[in-house]
Coordinates of C-alpha atoms in Angstrom, one line a residue:
X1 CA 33.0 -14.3 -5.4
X2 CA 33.3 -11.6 -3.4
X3 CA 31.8 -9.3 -5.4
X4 CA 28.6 -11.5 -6.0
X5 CA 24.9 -10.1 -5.2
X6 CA 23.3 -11.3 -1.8
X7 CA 19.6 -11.5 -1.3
X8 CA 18.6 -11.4 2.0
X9 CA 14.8 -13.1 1.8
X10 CA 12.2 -12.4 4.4
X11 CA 8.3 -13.7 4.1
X12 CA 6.3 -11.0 3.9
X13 CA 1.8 -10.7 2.2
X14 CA 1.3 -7.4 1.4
X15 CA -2.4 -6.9 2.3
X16 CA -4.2 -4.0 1.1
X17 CA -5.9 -2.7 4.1
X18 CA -8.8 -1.9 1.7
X19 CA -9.0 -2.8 -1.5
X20 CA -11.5 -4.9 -3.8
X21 CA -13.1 -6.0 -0.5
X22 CA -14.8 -4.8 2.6
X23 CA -13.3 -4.6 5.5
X24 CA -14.6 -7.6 7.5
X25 CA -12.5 -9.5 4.5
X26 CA -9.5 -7.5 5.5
X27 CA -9.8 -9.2 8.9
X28 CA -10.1 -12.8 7.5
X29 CA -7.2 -12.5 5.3
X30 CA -4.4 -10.9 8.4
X31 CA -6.0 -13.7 10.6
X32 CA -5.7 -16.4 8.1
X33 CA -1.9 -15.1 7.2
X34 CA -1.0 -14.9 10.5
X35 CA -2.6 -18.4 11.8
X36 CA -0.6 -19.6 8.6
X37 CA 2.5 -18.3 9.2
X38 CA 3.3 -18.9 13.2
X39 CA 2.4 -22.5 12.4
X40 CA 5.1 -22.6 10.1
X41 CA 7.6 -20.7 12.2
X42 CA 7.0 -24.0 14.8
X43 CA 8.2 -26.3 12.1
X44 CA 10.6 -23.8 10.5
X45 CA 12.4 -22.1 13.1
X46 CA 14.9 -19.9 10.6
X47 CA 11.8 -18.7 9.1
X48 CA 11.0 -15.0 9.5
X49 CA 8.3 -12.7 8.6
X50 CA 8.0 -9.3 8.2
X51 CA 3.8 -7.6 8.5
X52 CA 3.4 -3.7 8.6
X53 CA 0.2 -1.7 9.5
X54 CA -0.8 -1.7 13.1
X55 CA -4.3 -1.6 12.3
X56 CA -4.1 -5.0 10.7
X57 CA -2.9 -6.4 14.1
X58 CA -5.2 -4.4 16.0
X59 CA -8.0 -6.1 14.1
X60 CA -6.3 -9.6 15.0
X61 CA -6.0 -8.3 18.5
X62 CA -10.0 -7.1 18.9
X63 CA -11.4 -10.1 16.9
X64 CA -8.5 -13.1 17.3
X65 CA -6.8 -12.6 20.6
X66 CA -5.4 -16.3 20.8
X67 CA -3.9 -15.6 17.6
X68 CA -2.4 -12.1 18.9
X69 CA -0.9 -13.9 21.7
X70 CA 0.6 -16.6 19.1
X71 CA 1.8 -13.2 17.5
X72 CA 3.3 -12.0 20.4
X73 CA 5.1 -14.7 21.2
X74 CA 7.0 -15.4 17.8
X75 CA 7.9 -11.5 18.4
X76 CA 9.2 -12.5 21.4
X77 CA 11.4 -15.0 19.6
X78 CA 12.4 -12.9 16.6
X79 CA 10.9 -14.6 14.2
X80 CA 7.8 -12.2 13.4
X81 CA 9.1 -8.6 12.6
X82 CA 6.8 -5.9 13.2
X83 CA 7.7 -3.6 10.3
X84 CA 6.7 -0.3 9.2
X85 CA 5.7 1.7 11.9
X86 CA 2.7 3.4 10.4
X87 CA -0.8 3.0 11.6
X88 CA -1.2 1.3 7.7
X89 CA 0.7 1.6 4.7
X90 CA -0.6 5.2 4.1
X91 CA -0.7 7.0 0.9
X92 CA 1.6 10.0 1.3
X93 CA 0.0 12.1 -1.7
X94 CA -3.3 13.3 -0.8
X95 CA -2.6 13.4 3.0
X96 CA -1.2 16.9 4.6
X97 CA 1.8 16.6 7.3
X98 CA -0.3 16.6 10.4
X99 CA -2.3 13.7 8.8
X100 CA 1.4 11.4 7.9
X101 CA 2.5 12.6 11.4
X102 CA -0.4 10.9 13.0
X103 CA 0.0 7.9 10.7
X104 CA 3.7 7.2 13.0
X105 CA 2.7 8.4 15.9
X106 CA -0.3 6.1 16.3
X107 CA 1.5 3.2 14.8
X108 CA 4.7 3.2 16.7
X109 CA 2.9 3.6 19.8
X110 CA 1.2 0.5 19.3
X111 CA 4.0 -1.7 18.1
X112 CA 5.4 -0.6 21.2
X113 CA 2.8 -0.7 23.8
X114 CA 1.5 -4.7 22.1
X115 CA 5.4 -5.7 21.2
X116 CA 8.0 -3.5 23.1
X117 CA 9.3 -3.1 19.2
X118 CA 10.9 0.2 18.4
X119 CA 10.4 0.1 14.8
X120 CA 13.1 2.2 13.2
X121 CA 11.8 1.5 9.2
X122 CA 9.4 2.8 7.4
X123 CA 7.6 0.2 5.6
X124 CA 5.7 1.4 2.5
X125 CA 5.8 -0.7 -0.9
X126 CA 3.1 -0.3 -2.6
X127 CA 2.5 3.2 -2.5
X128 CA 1.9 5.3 -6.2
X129 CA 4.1 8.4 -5.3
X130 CA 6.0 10.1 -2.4
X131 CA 5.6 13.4 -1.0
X132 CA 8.9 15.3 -0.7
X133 CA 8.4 15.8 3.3
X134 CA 8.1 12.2 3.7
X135 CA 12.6 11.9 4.2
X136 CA 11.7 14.7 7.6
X137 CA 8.7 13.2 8.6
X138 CA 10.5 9.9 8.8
X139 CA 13.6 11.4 10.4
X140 CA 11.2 13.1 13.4
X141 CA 9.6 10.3 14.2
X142 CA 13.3 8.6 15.0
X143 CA 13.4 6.2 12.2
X144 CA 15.9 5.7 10.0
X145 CA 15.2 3.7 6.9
X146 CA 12.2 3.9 3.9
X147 CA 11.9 1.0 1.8
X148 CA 9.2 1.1 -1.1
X149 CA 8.7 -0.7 -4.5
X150 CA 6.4 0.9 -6.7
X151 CA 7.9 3.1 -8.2
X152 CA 9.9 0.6 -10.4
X153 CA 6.9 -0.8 -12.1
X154 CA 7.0 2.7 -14.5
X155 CA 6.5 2.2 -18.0
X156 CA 8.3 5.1 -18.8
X157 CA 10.9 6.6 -16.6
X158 CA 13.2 4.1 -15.0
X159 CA 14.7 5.2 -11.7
X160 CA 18.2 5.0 -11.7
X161 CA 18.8 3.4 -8.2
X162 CA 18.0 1.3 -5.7
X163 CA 20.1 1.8 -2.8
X164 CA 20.5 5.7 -1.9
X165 CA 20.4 8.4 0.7
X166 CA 17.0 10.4 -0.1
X167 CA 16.9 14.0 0.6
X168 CA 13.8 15.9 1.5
X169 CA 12.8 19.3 0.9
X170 CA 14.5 20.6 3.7
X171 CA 17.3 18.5 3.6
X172 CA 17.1 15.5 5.4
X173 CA 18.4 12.4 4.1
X174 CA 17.1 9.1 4.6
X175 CA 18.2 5.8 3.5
X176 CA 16.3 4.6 1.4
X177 CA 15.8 0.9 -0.7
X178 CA 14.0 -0.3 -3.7
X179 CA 14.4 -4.0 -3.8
X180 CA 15.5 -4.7 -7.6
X181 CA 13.3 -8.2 -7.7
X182 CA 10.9 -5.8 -8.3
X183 CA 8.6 -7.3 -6.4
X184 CA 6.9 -7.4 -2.9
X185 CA 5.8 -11.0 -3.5
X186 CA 8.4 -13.1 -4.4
X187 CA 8.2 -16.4 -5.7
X188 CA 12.1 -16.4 -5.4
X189 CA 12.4 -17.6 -8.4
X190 CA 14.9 -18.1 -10.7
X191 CA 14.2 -15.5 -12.8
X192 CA 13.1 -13.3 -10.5
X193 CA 16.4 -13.8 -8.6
X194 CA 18.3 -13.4 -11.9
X195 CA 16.3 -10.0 -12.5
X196 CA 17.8 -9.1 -8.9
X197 CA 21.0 -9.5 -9.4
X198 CA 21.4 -7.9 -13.1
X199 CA 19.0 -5.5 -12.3
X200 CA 20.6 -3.8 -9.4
X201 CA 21.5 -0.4 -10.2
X202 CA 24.4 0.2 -7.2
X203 CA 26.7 -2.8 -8.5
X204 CA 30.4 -1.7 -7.5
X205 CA 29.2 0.3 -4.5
X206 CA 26.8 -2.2 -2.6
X207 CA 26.3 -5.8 -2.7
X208 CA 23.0 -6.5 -0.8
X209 CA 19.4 -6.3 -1.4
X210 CA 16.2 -7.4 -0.1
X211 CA 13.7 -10.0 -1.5
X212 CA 10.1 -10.2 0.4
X213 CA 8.7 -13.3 -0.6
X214 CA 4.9 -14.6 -0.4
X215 CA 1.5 -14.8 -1.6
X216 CA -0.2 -11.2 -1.3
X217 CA -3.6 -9.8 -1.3
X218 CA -5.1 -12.7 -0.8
X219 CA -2.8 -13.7 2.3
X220 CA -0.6 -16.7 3.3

């Protein structure tokens, strides 16, 4: 019907950049996730995949380069989506302005130096909170959209959308979008698809939603 939820799936493995791991792990996992998943994209040519944080590529770049150009050439094609814009997924708590500033300025640079990509999102899901500059910092470094995730997996205080226009400290709005699966690493389930749908707090105004599916952390 016309007023039915749509749920518009992309493959995405959210890799912490550093996490329970050392670095050099970091690098196996992006290069074994991207081998992975430009194979597919040969067999599978609707399938597309969405990977944030320029270091992660600059790291497949320096110590994969046949892989890079595999990269490169699926960007080519549309079917890998450089995402994000940021140098890495950076936490936006502890970090002052200059610090966030540099986080877009170095990471836009490369994806468009390595991909001609303009990226106009800002790519952060797993972050644990959300400085009230980020809407301006966004807006100056010409993007235009902020999608996260976190912040629905409070216990206690439920946030009462998921589509909306953010506004900053000074007044800038962004838009903004919590996928309501949830989830950055979809199975795309049933259930989880289910949860989407009846979850989704804009129901009368909006119709759409996002769903990034795949295996995270560990990479594929």
């Amino acid at each position: 019907s016309a007023s039915a939820h749509k749920l518009v799936a992309v493959g995405h493995s959210h890799i912490d950049s550093a996490w329970l791991w050392p670095v050099r792990e970091t690098v196996r996992k992006v290069a074994r996730t991207t081998s992975n998943v430009t194979s597919l994209m040969d067999d599978h040519p609707d399938f597309v995949f969405a990977m944030s944080s320029a270091q992660q590529l600059a790291w497949i770049a320096e110590h994969h380069p046949k892989v890079f150009e595999r990269i490169r050439a699926k960007v080519a094609e549309g079917q890998f989506v450089p995402v994000g814009g940021m140098w890495v997924e950076s936490d936006t708590n502890m970090p002052g302005g200059e610090a966030m500033a540099r986080q877009f300025v170095h990471g836009k640079r490369f994806f468009l130096e390595h991909f001609d990509v303009e990226t106009r999102e800002v790519w952060l899901p797993d972050s644990f909170g959300y400085s009230a500059a980020l809407p301006q910092l966004v807006a100056l470094s010409d993007s235009k959209w902020f999608l996260t995730q976190k912040i629905s997996w409070n216990t206690v205080n439920k946030f009462p959308h998921h589509t909306f226009n953010w506004e900053g400290i000074d007044g800038t709005r962004v838009f903004t979008h919590f996928p309501p699966a949830d989830t950055y690493n979809s199975e795309l389930s049933g259930r989880e698809m289910a949860h989407a749908a009846r979850n989704f707090q804009e129901k009368g105004r909006a119709t759409v939603s996002l769903v990034p599916f795949g295996w995270g952390d560990g990479g594929g």
